[in-house]
Short mmCIF file of C-alpha atoms and ligand atoms in Angstrom, two decimals:
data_model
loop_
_atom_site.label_atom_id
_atom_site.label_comp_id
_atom_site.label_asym_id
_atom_site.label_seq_id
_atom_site.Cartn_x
_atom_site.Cartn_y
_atom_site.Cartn_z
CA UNK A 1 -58.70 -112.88 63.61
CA UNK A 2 -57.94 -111.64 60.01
CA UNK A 3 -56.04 -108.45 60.58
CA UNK A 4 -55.32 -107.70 56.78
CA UNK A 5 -56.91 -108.81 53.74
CA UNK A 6 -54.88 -110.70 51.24
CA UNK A 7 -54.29 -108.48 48.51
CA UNK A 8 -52.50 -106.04 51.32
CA UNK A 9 -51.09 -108.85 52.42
CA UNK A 10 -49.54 -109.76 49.46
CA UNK A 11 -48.68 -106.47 48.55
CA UNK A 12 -46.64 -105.71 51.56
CA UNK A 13 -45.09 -108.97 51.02
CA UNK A 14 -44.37 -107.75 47.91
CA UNK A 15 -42.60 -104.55 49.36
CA UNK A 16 -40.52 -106.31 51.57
CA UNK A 17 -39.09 -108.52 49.20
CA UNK A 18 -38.35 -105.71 46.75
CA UNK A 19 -36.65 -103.51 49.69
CA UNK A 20 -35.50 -105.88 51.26
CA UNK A 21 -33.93 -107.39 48.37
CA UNK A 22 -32.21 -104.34 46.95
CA UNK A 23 -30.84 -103.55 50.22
CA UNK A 24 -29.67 -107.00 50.65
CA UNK A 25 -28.24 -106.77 46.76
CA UNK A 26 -26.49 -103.52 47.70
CA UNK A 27 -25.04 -104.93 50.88
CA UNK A 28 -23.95 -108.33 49.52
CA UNK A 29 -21.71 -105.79 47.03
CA UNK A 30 -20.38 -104.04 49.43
CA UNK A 31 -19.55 -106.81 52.05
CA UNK A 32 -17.51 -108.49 49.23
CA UNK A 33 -19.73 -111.31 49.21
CA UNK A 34 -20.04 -111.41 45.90
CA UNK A 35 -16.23 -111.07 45.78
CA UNK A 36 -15.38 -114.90 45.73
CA UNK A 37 -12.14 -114.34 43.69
CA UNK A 38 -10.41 -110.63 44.78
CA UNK A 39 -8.15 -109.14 41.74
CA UNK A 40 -5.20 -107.39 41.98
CA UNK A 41 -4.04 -104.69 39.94
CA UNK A 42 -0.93 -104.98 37.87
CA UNK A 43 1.78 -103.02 38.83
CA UNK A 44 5.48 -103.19 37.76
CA UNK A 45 8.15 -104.02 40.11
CA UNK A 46 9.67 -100.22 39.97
CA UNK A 47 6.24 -98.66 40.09
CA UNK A 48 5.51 -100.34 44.32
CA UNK A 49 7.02 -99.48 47.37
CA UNK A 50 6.73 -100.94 50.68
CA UNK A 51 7.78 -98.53 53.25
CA UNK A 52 10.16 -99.84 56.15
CA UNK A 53 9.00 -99.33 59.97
CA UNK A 54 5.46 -98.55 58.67
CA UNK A 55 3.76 -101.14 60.79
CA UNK A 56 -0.44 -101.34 61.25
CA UNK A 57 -0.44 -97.35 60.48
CA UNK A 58 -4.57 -96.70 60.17
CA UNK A 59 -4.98 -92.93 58.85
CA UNK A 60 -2.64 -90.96 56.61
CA UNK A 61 -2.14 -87.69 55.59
CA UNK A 62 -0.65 -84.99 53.01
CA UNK A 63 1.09 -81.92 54.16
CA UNK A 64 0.85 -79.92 51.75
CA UNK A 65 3.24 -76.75 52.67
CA UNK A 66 6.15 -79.23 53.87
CA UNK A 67 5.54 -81.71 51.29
CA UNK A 68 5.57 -84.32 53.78
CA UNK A 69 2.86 -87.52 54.86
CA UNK A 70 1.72 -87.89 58.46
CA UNK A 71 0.51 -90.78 60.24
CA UNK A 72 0.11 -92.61 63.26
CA UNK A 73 1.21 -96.93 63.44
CA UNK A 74 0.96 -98.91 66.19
CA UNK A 75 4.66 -100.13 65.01
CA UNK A 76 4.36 -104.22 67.22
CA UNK A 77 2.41 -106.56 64.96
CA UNK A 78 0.73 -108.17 68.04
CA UNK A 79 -0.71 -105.57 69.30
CA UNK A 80 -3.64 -104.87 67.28
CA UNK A 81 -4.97 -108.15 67.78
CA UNK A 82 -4.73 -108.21 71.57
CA UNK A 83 -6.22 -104.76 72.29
CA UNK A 84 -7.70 -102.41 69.61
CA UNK A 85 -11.28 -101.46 70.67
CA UNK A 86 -12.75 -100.40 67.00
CA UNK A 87 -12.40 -104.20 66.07
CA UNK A 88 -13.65 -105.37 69.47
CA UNK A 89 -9.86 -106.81 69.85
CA UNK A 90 -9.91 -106.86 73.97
CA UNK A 91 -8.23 -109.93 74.92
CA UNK A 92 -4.91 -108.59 76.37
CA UNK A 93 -4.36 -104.91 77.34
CA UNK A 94 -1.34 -105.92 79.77
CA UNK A 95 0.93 -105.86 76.10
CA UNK A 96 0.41 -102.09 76.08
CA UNK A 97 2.43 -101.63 79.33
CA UNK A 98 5.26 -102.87 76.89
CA UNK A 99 3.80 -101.53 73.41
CA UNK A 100 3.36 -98.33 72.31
CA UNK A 101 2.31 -96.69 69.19
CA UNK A 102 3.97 -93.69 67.50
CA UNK A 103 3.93 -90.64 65.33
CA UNK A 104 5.62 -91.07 62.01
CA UNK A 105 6.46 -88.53 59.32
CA UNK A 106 7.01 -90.49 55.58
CA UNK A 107 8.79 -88.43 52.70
CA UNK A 108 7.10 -88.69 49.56
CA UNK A 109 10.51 -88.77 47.50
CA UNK A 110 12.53 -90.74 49.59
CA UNK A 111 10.01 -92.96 50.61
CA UNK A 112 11.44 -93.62 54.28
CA UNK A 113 9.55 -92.85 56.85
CA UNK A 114 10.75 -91.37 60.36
CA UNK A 115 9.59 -92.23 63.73
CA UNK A 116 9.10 -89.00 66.33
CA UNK A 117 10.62 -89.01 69.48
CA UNK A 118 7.33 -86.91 71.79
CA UNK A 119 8.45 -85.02 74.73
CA UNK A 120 6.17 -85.63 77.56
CA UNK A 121 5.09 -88.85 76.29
CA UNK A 122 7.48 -91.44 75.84
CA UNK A 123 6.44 -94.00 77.52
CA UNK A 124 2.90 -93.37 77.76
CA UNK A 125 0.09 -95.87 75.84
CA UNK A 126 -0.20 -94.61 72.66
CA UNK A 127 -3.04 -97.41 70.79
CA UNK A 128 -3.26 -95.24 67.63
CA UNK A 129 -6.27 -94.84 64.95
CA UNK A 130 -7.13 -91.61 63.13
CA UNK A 131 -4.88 -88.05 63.17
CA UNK A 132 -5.41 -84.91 62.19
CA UNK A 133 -2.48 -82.37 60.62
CA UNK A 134 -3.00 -78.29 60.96
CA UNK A 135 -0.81 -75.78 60.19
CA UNK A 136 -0.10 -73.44 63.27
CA UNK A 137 -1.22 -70.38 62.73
CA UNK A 138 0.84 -68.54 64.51
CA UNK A 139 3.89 -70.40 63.49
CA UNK A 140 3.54 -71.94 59.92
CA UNK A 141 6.91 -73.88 60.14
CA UNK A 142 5.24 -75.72 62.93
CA UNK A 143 1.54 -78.28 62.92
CA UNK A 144 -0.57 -79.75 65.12
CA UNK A 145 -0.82 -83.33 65.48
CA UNK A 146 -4.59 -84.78 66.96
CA UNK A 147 -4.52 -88.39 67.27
CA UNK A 148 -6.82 -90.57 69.01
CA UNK A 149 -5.82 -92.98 71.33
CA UNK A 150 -7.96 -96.27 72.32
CA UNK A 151 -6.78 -96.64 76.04
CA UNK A 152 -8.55 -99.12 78.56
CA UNK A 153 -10.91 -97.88 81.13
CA UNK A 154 -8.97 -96.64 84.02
CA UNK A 155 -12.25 -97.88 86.13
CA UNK A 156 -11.52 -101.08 87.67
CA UNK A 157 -13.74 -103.43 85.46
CA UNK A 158 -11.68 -106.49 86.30
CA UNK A 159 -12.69 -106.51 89.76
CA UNK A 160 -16.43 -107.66 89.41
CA UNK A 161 -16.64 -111.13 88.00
CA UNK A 162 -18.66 -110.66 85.38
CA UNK A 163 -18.10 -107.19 84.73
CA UNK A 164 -20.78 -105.53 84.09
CA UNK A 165 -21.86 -104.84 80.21
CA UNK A 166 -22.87 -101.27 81.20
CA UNK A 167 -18.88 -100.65 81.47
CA UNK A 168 -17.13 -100.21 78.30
CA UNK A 169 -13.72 -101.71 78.27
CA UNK A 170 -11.76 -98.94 76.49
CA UNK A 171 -11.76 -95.15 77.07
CA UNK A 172 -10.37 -93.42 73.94
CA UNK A 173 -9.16 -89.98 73.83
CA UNK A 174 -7.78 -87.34 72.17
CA UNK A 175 -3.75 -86.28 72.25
CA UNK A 176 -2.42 -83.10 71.02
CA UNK A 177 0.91 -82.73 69.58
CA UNK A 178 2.58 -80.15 68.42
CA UNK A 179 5.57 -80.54 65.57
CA UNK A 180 8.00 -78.36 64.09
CA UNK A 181 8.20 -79.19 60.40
CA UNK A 182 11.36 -81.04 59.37
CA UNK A 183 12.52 -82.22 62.70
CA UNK A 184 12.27 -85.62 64.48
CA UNK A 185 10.49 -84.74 67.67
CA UNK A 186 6.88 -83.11 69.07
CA UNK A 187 5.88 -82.60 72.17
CA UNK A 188 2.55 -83.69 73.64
CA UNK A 189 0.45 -80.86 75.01
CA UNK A 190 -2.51 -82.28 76.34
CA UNK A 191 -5.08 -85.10 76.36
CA UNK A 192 -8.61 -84.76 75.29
CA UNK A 193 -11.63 -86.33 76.93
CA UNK A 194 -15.54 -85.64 76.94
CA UNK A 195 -18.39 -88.26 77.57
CA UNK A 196 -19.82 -87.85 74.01
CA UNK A 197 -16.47 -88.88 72.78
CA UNK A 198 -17.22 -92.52 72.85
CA UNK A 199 -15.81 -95.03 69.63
CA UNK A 200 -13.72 -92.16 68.25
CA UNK A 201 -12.26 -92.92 64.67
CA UNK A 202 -11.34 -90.16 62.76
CA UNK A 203 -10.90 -86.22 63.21
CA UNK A 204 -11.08 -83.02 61.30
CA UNK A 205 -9.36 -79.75 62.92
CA UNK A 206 -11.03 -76.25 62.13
CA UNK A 207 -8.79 -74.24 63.75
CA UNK A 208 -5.91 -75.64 66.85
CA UNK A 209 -8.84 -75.50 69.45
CA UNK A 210 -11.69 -76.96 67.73
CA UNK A 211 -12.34 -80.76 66.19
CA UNK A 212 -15.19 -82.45 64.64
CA UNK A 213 -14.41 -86.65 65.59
CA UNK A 214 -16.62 -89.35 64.38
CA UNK A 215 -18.25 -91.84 67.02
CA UNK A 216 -17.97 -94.87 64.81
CA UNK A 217 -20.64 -97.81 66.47
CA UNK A 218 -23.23 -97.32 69.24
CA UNK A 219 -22.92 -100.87 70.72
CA UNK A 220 -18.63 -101.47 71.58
CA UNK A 221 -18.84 -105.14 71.50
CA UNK A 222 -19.19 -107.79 69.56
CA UNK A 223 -22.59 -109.15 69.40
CA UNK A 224 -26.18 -109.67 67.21
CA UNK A 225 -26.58 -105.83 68.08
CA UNK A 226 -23.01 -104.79 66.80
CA UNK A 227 -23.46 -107.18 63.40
CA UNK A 228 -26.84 -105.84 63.22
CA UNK A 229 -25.43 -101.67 63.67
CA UNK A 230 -22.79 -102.96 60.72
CA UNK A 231 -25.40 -104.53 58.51
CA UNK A 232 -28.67 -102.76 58.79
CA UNK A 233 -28.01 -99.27 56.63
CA UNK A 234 -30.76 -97.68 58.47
CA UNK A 235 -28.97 -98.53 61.59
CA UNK A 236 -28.23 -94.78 62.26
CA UNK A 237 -27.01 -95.27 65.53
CA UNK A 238 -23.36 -93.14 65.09
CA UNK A 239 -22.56 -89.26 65.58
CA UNK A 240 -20.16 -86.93 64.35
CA UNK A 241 -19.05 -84.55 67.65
CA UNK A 242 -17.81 -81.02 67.47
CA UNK A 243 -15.47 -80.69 70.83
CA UNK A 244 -13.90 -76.79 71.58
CA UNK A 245 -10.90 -76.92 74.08
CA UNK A 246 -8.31 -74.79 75.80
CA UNK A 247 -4.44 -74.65 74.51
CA UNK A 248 -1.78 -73.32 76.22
CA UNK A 249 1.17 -72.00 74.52
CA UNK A 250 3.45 -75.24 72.77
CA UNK A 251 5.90 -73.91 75.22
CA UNK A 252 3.90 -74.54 78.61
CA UNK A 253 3.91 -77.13 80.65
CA UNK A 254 1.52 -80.06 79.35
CA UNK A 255 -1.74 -79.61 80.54
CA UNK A 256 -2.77 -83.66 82.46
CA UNK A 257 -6.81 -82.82 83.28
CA UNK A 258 -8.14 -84.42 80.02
CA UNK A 259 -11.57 -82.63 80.83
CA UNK A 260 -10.42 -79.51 81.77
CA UNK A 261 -11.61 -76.64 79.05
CA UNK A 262 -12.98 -79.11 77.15
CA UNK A 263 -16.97 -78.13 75.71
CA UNK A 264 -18.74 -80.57 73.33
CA UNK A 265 -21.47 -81.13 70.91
CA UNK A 266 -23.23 -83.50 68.42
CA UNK A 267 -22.56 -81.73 65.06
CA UNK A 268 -24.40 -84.84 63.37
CA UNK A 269 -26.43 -87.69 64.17
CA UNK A 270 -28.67 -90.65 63.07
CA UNK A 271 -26.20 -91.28 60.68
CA UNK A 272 -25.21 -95.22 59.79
CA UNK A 273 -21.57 -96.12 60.29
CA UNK A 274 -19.84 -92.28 61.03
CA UNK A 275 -15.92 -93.64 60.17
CA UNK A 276 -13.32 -91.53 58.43
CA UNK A 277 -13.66 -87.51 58.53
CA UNK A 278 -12.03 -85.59 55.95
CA UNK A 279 -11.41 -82.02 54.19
CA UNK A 280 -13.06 -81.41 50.98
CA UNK A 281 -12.87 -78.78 47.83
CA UNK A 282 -13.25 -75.78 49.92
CA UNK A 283 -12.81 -74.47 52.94
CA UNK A 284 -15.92 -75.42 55.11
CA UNK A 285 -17.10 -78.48 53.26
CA UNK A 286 -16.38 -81.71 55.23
CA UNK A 287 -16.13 -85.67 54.12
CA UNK A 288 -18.20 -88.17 56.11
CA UNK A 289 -17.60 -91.70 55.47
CA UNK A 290 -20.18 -94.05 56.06
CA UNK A 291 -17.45 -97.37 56.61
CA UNK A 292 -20.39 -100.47 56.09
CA UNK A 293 -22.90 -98.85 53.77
CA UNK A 294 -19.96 -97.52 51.25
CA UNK A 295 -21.49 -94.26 51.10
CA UNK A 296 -18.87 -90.78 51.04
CA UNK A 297 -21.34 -88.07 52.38
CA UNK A 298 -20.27 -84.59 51.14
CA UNK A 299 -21.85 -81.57 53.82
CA UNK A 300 -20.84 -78.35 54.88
CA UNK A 301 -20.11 -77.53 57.98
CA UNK A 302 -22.18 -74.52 60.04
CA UNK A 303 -20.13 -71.70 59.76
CA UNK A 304 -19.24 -69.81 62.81
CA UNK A 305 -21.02 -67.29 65.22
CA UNK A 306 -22.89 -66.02 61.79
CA UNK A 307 -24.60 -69.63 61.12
CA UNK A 308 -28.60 -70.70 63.04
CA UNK A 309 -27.58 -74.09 63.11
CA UNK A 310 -24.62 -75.94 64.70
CA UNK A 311 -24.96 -78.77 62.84
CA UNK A 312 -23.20 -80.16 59.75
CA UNK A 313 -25.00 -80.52 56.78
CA UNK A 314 -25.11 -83.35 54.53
CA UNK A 315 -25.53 -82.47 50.81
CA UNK A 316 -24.25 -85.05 48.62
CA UNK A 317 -23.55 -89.05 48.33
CA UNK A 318 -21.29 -90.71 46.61
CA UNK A 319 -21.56 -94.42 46.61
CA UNK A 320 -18.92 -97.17 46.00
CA UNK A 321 -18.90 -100.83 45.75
CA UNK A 322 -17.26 -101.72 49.06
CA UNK A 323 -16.84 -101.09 52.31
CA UNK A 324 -14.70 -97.38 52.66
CA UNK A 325 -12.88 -96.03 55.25
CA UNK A 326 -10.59 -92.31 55.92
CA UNK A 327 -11.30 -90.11 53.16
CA UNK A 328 -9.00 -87.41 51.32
CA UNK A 329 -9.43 -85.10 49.12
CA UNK A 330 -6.91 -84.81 46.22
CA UNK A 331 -5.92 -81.10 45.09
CA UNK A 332 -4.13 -81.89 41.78
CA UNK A 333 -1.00 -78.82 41.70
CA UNK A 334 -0.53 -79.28 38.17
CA UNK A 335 -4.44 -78.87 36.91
CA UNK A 336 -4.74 -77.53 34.02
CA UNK A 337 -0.90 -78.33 32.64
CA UNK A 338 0.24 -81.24 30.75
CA UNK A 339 -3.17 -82.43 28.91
CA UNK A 340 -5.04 -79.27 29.94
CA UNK A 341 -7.46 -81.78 32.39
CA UNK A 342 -7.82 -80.43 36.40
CA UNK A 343 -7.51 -84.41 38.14
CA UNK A 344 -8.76 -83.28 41.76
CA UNK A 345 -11.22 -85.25 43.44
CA UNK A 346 -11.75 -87.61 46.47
CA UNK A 347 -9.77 -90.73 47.66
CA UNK A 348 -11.54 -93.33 49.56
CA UNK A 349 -9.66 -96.95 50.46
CA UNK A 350 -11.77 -99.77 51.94
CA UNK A 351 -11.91 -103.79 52.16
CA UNK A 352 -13.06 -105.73 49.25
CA UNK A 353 -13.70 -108.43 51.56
CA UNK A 354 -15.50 -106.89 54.85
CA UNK A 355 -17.64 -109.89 55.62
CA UNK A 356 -14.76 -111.76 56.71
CA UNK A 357 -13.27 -108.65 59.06
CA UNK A 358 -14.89 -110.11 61.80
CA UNK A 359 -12.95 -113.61 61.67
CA UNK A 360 -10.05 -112.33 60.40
CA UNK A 361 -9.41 -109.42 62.45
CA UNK A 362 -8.39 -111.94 65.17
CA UNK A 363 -6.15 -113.57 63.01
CA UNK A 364 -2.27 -112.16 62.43
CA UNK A 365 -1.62 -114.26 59.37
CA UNK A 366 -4.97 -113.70 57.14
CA UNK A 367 -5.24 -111.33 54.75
CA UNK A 368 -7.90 -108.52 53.73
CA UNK A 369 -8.11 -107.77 50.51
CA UNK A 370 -8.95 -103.94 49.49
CA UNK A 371 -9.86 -101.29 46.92
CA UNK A 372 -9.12 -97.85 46.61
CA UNK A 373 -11.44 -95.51 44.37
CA UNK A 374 -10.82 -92.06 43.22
CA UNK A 375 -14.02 -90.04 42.49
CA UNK A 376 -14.11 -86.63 40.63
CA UNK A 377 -16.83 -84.36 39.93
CA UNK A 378 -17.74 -84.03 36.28
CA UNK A 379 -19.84 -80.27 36.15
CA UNK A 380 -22.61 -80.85 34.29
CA UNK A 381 -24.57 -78.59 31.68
CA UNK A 382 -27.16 -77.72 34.05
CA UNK A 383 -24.76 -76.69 36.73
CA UNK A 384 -24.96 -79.88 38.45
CA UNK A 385 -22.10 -82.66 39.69
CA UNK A 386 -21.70 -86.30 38.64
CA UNK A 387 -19.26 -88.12 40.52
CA UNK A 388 -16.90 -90.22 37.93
CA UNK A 389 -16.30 -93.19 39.84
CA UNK A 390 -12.80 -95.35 39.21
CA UNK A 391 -11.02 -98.22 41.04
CA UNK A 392 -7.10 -96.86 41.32
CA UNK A 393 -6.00 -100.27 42.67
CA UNK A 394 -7.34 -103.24 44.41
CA UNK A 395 -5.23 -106.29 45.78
CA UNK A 396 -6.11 -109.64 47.10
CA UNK A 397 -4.26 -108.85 50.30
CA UNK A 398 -1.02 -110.31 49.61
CA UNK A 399 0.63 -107.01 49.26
CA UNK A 400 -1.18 -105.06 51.48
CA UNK A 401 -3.71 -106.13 54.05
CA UNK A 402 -6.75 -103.90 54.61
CA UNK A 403 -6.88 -100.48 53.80
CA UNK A 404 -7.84 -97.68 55.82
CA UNK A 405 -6.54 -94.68 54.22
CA UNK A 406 -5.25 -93.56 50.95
CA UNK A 407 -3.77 -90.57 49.78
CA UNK A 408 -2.40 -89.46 46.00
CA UNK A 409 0.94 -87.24 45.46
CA UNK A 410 1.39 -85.20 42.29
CA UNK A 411 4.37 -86.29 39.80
CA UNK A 412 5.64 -82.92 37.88
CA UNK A 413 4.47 -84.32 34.52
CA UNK A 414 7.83 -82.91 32.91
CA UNK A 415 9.04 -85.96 34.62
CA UNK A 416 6.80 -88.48 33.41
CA UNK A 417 7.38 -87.35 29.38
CA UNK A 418 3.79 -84.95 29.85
CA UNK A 419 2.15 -87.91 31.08
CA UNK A 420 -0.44 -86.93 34.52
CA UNK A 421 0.64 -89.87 37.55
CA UNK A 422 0.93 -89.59 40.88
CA UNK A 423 2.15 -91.89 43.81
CA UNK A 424 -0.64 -93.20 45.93
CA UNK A 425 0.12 -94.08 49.53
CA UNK A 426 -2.23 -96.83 50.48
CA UNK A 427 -2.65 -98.08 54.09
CA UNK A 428 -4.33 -100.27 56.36
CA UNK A 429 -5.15 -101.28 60.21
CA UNK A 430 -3.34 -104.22 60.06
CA UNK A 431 -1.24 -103.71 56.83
CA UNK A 432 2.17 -104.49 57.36
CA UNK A 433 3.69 -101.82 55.61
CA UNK A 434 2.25 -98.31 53.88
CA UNK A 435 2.67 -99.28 50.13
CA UNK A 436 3.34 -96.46 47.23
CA UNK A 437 2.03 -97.45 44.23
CA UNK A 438 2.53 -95.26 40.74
CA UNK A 439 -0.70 -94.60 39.26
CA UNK A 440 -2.21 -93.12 36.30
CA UNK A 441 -4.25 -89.93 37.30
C1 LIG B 501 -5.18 -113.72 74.80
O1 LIG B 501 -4.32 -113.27 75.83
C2 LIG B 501 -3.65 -114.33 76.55
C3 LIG B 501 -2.81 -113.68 77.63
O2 LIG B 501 -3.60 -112.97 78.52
C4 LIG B 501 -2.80 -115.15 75.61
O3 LIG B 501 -2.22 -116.23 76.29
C5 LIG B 501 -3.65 -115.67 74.45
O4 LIG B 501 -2.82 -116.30 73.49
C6 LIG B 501 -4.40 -114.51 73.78
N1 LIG B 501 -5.31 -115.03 72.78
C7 LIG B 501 -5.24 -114.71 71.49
C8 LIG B 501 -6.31 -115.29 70.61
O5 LIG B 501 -4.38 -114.00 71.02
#
């Protein structure tokens, strides 16, 4: 039985190929496949640094007030590729009983970076992945650290043969630290843990006892259905949570019930690939990026008590030509001096070459190359925004391999003879070192 006649026929035919071929153009762009020969930007031998004990470091961050950069590595160059849940690494979780990750704090100037002893924690699994930095409050010489950690499932999967696929293998959570500014310890105060915190990636703190964290794939293992989530753009299978939780004083003993206090909701879903979470321009506007699509969604976040919704609202795109990852949001000090121009805008770093993560993120001696674009917004004569797009640096992976985070320090211009440049700290999930390149802003 004829169900259509042929002109629809043809005409849906028609359809698909044209949607189905721009979306396959887009995606072929920002997969890299296109990328046969990756570039790397020229830089002089004065203007790079590789920073010692900097080791598969994921997320970064600027500290403004104490001029300092955060992150979190997982400091053992094996370990990534025997257990790290976002890349479906699961073959051997027994090298985290002799393993751990750390907290690091990296000075800008000297370019050394310092490991931090944690009270309460040494000792304890620490697989790290995104952080969070907050000034406390109450005590601005001291921050708050959030950091997720990908630990296995404390439920005893090994002992069905088989085990069942219902069981995920990993079950990340949320650690909170607490630092004062300048010294070379924290101290863990508690764990965080709620069911809707599933494939956490990145986090974004509102205040010490509230965080929005990203959920970054629906299906946890590799697979046609995982490829497929990746892939497929209108895949919107990931979330973006909101979690509220109780905090006793630094001082207190640590609190060990990972539940306990803890209240959660989804602050955004149906969204494709939720990945890095990150401040914006003002105060309630938030950074969503969508890692496989290569899409930085700008929204606002609901507002308190005062706002109907609870949910976060997405209000602009920004698209880039490859796969992106954490993003940051560059608030130029010297705007305005120098040559007059205000060079603020967002950071994103991602892999030039993502079609070949899922071979090579097995591997300890490949290499993924990656880009790192700056966007700013141009006002426009009607009051609108255009997004000015520019690659800061890109590398074939010989210098640094894959990039998940990238953030861009000021350099007083006085010192630079009135030129505007900056340092930009680029890093990756399995980069061997953070790298500082100088760059022109
Ligand atoms: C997986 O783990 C086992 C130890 O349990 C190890 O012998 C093997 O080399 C690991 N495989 C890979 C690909 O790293």
């Amino acid at each position: 039985m004829k169900l259509l006649g042929p002109s629809v026929t043809v005409a849906l035919l028609a359809y698909a190929i044209y949607s189905w071929g721009t979306f396959i153009y887009h995606n072929a762009i920002v997969f890299g496949f296109l990328r046969t020969n990756p570039l790397s930007t020229h830089v002089q031998q004065a203007d790079i640094v590789y920073i010692p004990d900097t080791v598969h470091c994921e997320d970064l961050h600027y500290h403004g007030p104490s001029k300092t950069l955060f992150t979190a590595c997982e400091d053992h160059p094996e370990t990534r590729f025997q257990w790290f849940p976002p890349l479906t690494n699961f073959n051997d979780s027994s090298i985290l009983k002799t393993y751990h990750g750390s907290l690091h704090v990296i000075d800008p100037e000297t370019k050394k970076s310092q490991r931090l002893e944690v009270e309460n924690f040494n000792g304890r699994p620490f697989i790290t992945h995104g952080i969070e930095v907050l000034t406390d409050p109450e005590q601005p010489n001291t921050v708050y650290i959030y950091a997720v950690n990908h630990l296995p499932n404390p439920e005893p999967v090994i002992a069905i043969h088989p085990p069942p696929a219902d069981v995920p293998k990993a079950r990340s959570q949320i650690e909170v630290f607490h630092h004062v500014l300048g010294t070379s310890t924290a101290r863990h105060l508690r764990s965080i843990w709620h069911p809707l915190i599933r494939t956490p990636n990145d986090l974004i703190a509102t205040s010490p006892t509230s965080l929005y964290v990203t959920n970054d794939h629906f299906y946890r293992d590799h697979g046609t259905m995982r490829f497929l989530e990746d892939m497929y753009a209108n895949a919107k299978w990931t979330d973006v949570i909101y979690l509220q939780f109780a905090l006793e004083a630094p001082s207190t003993p640590a609190e060990t019930d990972a539940l306990a206090g803890v209240t959660a909701h989804v602050a955004l879903d149906k969204f494709h690939s939720a990945n890095g979470l990150g401040h914006g321009r003002y105060k309630d506007e938030v950074a969503i990026a969508s890692a496989a699509s290569g899409v930085l969604s700008i929204g606002q976040l609901p507002s308190g008590s005062t706002s109907k919704s609870n949910m976060i609202t997405v209000l602009n795109r920004i698209e880039f030509d490859s796969t992106i990852d954490n993003p940051s949001y560059f608030s130029d000090p010297y705007a305005g001096t120098a040559d007059g121009v205000d060079h603020s805008g967002f950071v994103v770093a991602g892999l030039g070459k993502a079609h070949t993560l899922a071979e090579t993120s097995k591997k300890p001696e490949a290499k993924d190359p990656v880009m790192v674009w700056f966007a700013k917004a141009i006002k426009q004569e009607d009051g609108g925004v255009v997004w000015e797009k520019r690659l800061l640096f890109e590398d074939d992976g010989s210098r640094i391999r894959s990039a998940s985070a990238a953030v861009l320090v000021a350099i007083d211009p006085e010192k630079e003879g009135g030129q505007r440049k900056a340092w930009l700290f680029v890093t990756g999930f399995v980069s061997s070192s953070v790298v500082a390149v100088k760059v022109d802003l």
